[in-house]
PDB file of C-alpha atoms in Angstrom:
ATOM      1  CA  UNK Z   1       0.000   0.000   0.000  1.00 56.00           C
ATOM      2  CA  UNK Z   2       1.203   3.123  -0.911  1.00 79.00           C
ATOM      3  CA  UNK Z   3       1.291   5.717   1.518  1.00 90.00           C
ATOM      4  CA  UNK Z   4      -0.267   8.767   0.432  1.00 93.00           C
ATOM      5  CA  UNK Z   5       2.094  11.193   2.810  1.00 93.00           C
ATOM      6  CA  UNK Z   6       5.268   9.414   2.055  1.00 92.00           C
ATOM      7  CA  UNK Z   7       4.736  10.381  -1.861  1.00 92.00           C
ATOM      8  CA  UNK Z   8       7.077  13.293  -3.304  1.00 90.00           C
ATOM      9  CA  UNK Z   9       5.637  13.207  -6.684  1.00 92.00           C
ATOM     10  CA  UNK Z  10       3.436  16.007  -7.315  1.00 94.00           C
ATOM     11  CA  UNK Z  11      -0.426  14.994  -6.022  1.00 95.00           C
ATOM     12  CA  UNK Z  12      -3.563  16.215  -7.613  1.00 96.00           C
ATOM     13  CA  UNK Z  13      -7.096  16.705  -5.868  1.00 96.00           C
ATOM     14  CA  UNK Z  14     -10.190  16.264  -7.943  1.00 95.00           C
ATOM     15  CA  UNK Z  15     -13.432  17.447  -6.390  1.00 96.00           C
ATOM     16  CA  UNK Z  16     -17.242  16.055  -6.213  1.00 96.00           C
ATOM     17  CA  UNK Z  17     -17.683  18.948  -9.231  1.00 96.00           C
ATOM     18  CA  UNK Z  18     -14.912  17.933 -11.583  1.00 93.00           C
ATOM     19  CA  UNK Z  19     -12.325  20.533 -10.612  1.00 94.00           C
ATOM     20  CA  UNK Z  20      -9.257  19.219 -10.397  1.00 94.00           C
ATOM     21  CA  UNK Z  21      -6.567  20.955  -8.699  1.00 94.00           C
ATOM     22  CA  UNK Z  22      -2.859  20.543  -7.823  1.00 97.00           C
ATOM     23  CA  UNK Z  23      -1.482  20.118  -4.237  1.00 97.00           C
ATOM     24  CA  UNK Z  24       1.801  21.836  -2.433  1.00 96.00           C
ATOM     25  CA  UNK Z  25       1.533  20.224   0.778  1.00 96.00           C
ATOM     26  CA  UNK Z  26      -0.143  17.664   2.245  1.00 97.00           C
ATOM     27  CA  UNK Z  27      -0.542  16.816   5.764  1.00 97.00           C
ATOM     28  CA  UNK Z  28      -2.439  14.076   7.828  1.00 96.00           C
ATOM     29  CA  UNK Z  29      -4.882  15.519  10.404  1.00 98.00           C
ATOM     30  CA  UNK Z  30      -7.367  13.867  13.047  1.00 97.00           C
ATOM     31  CA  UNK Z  31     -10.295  14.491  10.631  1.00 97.00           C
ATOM     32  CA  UNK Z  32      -8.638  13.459   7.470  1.00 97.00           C
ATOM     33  CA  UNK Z  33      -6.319  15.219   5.410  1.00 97.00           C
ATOM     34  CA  UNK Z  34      -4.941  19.225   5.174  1.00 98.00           C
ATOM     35  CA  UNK Z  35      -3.658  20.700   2.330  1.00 98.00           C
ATOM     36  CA  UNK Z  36      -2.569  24.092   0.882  1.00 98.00           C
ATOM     37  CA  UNK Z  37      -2.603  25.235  -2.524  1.00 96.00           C
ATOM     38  CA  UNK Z  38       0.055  26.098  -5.054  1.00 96.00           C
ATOM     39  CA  UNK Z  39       1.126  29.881  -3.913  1.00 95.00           C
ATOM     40  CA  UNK Z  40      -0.860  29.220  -0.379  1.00 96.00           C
ATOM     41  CA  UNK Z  41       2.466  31.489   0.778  1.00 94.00           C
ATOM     42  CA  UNK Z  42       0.994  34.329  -1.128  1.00 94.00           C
ATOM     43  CA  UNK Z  43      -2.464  34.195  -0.483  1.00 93.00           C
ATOM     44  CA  UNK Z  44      -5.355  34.418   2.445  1.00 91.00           C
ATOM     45  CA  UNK Z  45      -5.731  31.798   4.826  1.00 87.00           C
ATOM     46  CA  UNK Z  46      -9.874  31.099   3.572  1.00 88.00           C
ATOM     47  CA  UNK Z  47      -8.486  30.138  -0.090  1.00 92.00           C
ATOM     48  CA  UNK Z  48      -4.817  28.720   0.549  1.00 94.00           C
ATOM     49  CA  UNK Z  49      -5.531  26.057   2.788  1.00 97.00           C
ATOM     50  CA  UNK Z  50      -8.223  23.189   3.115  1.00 97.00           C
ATOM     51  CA  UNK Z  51      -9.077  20.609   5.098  1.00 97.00           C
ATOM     52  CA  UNK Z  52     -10.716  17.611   4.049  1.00 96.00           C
ATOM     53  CA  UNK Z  53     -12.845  15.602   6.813  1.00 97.00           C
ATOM     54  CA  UNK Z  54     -13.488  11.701   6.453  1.00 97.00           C
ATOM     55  CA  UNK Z  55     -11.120   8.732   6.352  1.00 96.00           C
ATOM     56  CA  UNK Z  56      -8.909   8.462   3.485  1.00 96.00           C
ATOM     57  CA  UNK Z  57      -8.901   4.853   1.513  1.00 95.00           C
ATOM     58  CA  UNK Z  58      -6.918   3.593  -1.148  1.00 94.00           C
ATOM     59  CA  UNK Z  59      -3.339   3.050  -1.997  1.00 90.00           C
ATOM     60  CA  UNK Z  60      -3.147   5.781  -5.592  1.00 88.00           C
ATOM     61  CA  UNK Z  61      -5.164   6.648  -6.129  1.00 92.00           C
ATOM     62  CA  UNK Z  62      -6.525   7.848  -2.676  1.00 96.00           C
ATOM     63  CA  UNK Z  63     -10.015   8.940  -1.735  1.00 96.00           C
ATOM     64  CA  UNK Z  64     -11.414  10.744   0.845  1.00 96.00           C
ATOM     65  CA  UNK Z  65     -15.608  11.286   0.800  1.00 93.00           C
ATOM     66  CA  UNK Z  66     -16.199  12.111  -3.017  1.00 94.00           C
ATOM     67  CA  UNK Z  67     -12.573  13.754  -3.645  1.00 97.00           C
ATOM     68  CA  UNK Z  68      -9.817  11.630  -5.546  1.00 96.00           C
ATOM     69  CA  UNK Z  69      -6.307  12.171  -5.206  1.00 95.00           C
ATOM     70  CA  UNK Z  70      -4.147  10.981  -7.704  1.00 94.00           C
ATOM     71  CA  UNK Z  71       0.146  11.330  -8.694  1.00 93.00           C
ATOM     72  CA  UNK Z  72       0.357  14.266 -11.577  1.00 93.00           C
ATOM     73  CA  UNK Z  73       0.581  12.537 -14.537  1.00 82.00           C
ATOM     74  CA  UNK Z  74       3.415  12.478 -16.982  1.00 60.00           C
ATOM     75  CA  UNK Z  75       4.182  15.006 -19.338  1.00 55.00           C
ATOM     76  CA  UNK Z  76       1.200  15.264 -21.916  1.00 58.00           C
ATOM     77  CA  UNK Z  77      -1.239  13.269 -19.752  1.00 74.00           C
ATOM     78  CA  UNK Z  78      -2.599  16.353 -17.861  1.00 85.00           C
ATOM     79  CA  UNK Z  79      -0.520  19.392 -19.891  1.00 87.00           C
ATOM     80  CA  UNK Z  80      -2.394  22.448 -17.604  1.00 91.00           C
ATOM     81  CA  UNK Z  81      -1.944  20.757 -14.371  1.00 94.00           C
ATOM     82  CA  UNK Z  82       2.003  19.591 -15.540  1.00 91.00           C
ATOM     83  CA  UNK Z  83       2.638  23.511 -16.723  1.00 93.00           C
ATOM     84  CA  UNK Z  84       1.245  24.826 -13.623  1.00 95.00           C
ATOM     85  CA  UNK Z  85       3.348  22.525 -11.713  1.00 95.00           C
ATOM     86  CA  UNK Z  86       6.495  23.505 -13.633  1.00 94.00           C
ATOM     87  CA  UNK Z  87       6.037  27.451 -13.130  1.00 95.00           C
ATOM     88  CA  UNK Z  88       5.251  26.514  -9.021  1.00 94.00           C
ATOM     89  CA  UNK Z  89       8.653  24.631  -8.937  1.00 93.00           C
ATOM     90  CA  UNK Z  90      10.481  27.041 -10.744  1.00 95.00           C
ATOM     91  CA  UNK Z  91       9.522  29.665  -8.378  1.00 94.00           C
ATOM     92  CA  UNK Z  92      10.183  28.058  -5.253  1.00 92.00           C
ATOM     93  CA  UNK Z  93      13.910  26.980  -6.912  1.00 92.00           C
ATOM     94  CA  UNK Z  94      14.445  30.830  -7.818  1.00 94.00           C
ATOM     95  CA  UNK Z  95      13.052  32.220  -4.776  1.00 90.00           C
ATOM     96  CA  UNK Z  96      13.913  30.287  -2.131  1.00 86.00           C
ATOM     97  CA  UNK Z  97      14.057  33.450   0.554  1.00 88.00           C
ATOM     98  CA  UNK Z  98      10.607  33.808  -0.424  1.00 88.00           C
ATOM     99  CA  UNK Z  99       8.747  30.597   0.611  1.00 91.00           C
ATOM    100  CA  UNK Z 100       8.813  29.271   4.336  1.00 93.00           C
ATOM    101  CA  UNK Z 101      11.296  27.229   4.920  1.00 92.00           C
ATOM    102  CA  UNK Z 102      10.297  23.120   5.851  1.00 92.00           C
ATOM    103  CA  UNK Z 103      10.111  23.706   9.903  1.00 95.00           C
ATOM    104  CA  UNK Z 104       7.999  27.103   9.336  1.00 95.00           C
ATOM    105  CA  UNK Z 105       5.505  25.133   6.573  1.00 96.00           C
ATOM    106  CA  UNK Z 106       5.553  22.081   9.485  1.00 96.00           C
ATOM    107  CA  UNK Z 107       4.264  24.570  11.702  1.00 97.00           C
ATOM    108  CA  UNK Z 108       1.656  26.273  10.507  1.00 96.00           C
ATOM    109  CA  UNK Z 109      -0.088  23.073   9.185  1.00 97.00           C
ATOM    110  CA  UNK Z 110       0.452  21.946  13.454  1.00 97.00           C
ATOM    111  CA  UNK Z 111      -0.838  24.909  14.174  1.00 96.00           C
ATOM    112  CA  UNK Z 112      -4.111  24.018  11.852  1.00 96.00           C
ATOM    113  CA  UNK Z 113      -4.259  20.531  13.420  1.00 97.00           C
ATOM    114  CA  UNK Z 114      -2.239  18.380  11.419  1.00 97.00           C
ATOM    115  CA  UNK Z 115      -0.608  15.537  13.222  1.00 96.00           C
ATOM    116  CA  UNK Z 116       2.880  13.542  13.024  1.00 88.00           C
ATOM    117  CA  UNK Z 117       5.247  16.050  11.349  1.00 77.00           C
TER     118      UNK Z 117
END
């Protein structure tokens, strides 16, 4: 079984509506799973971060209530959600003074619940 907070690829959230969205950090909390969006750093608590209540199943993809979380896909299988992904990286490689550093990201998802960081 594949554990979905040991994975460093790139993870992907699609939504009861169809919208399908990319992760930047993922987190295990008491009532199921916190994450924060791409440029969370840069944005307002109410549309950076969510938490998702309800046990998570599967081993990839994952599922928790009607949401599916899957690995990005390779090059050409999701192009929007692979560009997107590219222009996040290549921020946080070029400006690494700009986004939290591990221990500061580690605490504010504690600080929002999430468990065994």
């Amino acid at each position: 079984m594949t554990d979905l907070f040991a994975v460093t690829a790139p993870r992907t959230i699609r939504s009861p509506s169809d919208e399908t969205r990319l992760m930047a950090e993922v987190f295990r909390h008491p009532d199921g799973l916190l994450y924060f969006d791409l440029w969370w750093h840069q944005s307002t608590p109410e549309k950076a971060f969510h938490l998702l209540k309800g046990e998570i199943t599967g081993d990839g993809p994952w599922k928790i209530n009607d949401h599916v979380i899957n690995v990005l896909g390779c090059e050409g299988t999701d192009p929007e959600l692979s560009e997107e992904w590219s222009a996040w990286s290549s921020y946080i490689v070029s400006h690494v003074s700009d986004y939290p550093v591990p221990g500061l990201v580690n605490a504010i998802a504690r600080k929002m619940g999430a468990v065994g960081l």
